PDB file of C-alpha atoms in Angstrom:
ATOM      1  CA  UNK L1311      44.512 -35.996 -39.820  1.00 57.00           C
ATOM      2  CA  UNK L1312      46.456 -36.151 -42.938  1.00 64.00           C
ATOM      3  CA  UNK L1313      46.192 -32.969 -45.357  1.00 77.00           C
ATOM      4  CA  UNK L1314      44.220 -30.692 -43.232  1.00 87.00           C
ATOM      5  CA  UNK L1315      45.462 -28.137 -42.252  1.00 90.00           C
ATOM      6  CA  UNK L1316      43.440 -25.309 -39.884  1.00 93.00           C
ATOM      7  CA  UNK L1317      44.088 -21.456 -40.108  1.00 92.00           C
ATOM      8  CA  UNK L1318      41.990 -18.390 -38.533  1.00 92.00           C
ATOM      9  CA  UNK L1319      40.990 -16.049 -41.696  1.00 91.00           C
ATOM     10  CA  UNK L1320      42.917 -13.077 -39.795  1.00 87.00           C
ATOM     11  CA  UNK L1321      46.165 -14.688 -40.807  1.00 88.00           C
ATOM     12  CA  UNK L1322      44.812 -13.705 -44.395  1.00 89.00           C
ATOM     13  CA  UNK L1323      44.989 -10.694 -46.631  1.00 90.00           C
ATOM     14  CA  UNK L1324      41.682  -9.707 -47.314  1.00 89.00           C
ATOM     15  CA  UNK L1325      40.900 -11.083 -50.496  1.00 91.00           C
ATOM     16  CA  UNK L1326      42.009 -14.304 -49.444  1.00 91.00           C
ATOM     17  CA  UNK L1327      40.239 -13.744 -46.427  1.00 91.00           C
ATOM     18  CA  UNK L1328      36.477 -12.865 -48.648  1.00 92.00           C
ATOM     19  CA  UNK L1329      37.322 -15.948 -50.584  1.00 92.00           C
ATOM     20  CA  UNK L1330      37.199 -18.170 -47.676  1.00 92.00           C
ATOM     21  CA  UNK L1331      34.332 -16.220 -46.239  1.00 92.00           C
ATOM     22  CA  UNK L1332      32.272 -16.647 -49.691  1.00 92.00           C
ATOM     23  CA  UNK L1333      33.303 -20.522 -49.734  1.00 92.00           C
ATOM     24  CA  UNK L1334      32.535 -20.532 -45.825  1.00 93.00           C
ATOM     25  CA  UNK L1335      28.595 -18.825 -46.666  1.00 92.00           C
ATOM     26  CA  UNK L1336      27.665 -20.893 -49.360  1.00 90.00           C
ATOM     27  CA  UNK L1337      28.702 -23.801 -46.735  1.00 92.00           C
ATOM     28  CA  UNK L1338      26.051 -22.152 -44.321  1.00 91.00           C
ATOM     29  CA  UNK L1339      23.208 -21.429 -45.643  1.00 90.00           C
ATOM     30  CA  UNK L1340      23.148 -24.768 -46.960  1.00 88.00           C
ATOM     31  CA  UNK L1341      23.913 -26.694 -43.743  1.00 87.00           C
ATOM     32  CA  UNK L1342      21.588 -24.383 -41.792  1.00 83.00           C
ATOM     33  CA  UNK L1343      18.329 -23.060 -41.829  1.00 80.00           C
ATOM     34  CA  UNK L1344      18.055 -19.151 -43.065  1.00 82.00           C
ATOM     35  CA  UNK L1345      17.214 -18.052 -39.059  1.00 78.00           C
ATOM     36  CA  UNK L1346      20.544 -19.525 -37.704  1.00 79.00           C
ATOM     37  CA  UNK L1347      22.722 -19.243 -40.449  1.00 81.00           C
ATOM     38  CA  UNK L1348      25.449 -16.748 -39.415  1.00 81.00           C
ATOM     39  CA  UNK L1349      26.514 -13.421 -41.495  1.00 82.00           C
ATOM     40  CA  UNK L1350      30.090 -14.291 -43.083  1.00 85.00           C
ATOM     41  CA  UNK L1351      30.589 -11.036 -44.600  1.00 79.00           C
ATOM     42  CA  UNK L1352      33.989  -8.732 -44.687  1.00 81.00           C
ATOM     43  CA  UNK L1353      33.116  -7.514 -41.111  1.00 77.00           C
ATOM     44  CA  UNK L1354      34.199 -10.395 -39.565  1.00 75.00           C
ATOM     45  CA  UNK L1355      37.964 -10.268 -40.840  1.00 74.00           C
ATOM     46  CA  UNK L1356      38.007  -6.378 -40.694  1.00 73.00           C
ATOM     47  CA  UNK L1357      36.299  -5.131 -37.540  1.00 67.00           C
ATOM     48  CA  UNK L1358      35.374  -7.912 -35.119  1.00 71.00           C
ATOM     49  CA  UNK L1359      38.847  -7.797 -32.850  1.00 75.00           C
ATOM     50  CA  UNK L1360      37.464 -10.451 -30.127  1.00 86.00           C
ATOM     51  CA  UNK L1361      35.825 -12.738 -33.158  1.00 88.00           C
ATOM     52  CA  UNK L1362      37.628 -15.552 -34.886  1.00 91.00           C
ATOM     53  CA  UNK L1363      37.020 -17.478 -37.947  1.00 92.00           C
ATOM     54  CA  UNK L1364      38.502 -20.836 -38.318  1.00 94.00           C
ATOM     55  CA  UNK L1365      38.916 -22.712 -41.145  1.00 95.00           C
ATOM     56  CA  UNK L1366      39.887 -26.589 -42.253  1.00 94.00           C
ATOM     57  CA  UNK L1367      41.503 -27.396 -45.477  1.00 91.00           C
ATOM     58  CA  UNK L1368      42.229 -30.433 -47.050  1.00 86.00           C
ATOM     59  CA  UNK L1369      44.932 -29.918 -50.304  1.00 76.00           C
ATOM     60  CA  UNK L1370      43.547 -31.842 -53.599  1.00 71.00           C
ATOM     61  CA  UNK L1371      46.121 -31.412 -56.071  1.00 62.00           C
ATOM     62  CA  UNK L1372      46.421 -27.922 -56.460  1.00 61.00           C
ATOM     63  CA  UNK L1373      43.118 -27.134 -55.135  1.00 69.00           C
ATOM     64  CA  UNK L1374      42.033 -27.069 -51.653  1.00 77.00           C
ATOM     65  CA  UNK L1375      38.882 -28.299 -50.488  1.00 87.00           C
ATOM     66  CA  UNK L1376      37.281 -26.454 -48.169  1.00 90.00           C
ATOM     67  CA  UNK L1377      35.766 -29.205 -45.083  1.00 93.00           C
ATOM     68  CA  UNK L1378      35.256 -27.476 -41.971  1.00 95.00           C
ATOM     69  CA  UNK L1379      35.121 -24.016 -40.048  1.00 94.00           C
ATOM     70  CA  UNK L1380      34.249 -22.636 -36.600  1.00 95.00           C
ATOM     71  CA  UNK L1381      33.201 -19.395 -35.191  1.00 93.00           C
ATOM     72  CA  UNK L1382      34.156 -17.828 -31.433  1.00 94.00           C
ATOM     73  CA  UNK L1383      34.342 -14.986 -29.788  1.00 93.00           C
ATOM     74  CA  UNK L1384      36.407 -14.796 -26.931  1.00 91.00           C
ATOM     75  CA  UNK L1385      35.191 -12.612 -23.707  1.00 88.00           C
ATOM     76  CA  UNK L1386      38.055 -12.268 -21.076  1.00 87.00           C
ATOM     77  CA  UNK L1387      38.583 -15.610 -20.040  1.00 92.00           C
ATOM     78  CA  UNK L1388      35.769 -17.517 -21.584  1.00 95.00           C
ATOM     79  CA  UNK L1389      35.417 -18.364 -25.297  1.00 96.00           C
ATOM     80  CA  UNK L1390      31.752 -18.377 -26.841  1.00 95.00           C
ATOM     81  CA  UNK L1391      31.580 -20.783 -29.261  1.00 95.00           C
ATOM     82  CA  UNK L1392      29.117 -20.173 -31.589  1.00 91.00           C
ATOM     83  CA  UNK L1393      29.198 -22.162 -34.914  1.00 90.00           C
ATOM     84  CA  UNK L1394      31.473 -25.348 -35.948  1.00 92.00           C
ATOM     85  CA  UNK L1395      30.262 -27.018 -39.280  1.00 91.00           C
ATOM     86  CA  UNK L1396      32.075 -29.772 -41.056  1.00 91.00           C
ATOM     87  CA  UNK L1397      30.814 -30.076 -44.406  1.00 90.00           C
ATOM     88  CA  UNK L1398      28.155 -33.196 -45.282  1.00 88.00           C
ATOM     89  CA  UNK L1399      30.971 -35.471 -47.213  1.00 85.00           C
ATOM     90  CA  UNK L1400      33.472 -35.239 -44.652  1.00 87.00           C
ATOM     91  CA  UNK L1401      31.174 -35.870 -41.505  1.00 88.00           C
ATOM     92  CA  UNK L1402      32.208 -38.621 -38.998  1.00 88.00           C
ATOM     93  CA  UNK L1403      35.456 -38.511 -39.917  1.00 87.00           C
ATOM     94  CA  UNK L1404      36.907 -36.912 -36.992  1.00 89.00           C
ATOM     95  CA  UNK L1405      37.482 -33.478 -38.480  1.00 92.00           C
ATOM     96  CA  UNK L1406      35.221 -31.207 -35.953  1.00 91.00           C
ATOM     97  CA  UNK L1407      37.249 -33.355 -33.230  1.00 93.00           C
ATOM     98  CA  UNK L1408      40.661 -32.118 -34.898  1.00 94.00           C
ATOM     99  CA  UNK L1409      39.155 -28.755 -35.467  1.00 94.00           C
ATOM    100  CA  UNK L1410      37.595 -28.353 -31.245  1.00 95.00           C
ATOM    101  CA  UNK L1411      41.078 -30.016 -30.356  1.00 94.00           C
ATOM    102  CA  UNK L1412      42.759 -27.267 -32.062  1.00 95.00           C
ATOM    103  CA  UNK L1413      40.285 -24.089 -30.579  1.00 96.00           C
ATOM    104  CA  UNK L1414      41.500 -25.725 -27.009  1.00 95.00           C
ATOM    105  CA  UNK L1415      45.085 -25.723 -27.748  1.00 95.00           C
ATOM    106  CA  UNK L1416      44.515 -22.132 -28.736  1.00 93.00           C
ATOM    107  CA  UNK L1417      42.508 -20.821 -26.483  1.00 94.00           C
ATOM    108  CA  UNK L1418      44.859 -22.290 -23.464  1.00 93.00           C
ATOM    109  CA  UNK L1419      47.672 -20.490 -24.805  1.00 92.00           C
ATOM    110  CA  UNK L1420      45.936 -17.676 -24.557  1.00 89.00           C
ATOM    111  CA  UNK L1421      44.741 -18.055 -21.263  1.00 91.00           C
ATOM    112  CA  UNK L1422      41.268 -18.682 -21.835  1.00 94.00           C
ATOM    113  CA  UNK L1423      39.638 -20.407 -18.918  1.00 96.00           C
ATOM    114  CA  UNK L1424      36.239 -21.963 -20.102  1.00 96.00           C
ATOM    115  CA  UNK L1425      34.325 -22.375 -23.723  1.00 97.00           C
ATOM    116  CA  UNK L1426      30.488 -22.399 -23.445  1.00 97.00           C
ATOM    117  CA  UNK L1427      28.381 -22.901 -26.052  1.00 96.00           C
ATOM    118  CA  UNK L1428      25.028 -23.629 -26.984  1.00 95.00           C
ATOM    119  CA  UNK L1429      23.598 -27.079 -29.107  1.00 94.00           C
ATOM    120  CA  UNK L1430      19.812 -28.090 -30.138  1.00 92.00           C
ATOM    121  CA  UNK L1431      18.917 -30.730 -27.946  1.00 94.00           C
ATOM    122  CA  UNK L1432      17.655 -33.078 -31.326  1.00 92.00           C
ATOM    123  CA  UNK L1433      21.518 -32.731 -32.742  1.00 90.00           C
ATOM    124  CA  UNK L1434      22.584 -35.694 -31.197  1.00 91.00           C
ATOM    125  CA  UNK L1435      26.226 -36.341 -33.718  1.00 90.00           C
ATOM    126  CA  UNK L1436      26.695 -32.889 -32.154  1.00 91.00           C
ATOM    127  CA  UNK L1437      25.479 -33.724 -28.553  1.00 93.00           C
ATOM    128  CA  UNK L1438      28.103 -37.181 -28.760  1.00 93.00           C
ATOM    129  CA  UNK L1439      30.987 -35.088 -29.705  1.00 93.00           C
ATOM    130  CA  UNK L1440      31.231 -31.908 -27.298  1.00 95.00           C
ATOM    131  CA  UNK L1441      30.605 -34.756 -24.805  1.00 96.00           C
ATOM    132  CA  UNK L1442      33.298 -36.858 -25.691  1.00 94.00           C
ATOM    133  CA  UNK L1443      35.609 -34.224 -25.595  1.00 93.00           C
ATOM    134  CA  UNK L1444      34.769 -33.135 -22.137  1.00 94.00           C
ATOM    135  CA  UNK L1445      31.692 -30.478 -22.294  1.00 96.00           C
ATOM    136  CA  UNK L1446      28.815 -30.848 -19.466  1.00 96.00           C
ATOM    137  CA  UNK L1447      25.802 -30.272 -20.134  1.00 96.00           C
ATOM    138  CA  UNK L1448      24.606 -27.252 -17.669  1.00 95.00           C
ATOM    139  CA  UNK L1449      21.368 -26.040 -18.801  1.00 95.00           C
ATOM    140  CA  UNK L1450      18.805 -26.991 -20.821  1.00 95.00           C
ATOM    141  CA  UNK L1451      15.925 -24.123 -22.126  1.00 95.00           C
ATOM    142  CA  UNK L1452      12.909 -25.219 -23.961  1.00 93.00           C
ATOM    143  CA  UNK L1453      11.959 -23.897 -26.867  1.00 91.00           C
ATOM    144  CA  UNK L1454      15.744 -22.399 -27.287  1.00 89.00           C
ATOM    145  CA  UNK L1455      15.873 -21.789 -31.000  1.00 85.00           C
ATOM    146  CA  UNK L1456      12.301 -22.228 -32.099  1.00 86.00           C
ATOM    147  CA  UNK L1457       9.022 -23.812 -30.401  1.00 91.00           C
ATOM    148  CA  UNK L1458       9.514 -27.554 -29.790  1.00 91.00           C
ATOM    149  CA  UNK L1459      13.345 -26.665 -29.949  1.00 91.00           C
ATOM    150  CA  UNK L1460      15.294 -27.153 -26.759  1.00 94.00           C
ATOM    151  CA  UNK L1461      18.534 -25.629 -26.563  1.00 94.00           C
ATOM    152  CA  UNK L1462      21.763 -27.539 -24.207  1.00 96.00           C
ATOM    153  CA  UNK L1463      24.205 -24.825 -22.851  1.00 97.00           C
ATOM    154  CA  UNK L1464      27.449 -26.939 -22.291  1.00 97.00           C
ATOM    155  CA  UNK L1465      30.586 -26.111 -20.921  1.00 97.00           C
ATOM    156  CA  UNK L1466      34.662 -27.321 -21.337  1.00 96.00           C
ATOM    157  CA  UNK L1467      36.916 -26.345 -17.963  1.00 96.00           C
ATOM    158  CA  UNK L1468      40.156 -25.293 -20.330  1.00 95.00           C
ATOM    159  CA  UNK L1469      41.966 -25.680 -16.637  1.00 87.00           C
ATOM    160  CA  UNK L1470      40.965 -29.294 -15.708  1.00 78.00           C
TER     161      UNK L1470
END
């Protein structure tokens, strides 16, 4: 995709690293509602050794636009994903595709074996996506994130 470029915040120094987390929050609590928006706070660059925070920028000039970012923490040889987000203007566009395609790339180099992650059954753009790319769905569990909510645990083989 032309002019995006993904980094993880760790390759930052820290105030570049806060900016991106600030830009990152105000992303989230937008997108999401207040129980499953995520803490993006200094923490995360500073103490979380097994988390990582990626990020998708497209340049504008000299500004950058912040347009995507995605959240995992990896556990021996299986990632958890547990937030991607592509910002409402840049939706269908094939960014979260670019950014998942670039988490596997990663996460086979470094040996990782299997992502997981967990999606609301009723977000189906999110559903069509993991799908496409090769998650199954393994589980499902009513009332997941909230009553009437059913959560889909799917998983991507890294090795097939």
């Amino acid at each position: 995709m032309p002019g995006l470029t993904i980094s993880d915040i760790h390759a930052l120094k820290r105030d570049e690293a806060l900016e991106i987390l600030a830009r990152i929050s105000r992303v989230e609590k937008k997108t999401f509602p207040t129980n499953e928006a995520f803490p993006f706070g200094e923490d995360l660059w500073r103490k979380k050794p097994n988390t990582r925070v990626l990020y998708a920028i497209r340049a504008k000039g000299s500004q950058s636009d912040l347009i995507a970012y995605a959240v995992y923490v990896r556990q021996k040889g299986i990632a958890l994903l547990h937030k991607v987000c592509v910002t409402e203007p840049n939706r269908r566009q094939g960014v979260g595709q670019e950014v998942l395609s670039y988490i596997q790339q990663r996460l086979r180099k470094e040996g990782c074996q299997y992502i997981q992650l967990w999606v609301d059954q009723a977000r189906e753009p999110a559903r069509a996506l993991y799908l496409r790319i090769g998650f199954e769905e393994r589980e499902v569990i009513p009332d997941y994130y909230a009553p009437g909510r059913t959560g889909i645990k799917m998983v991507l083989d890294l090795q097939a």
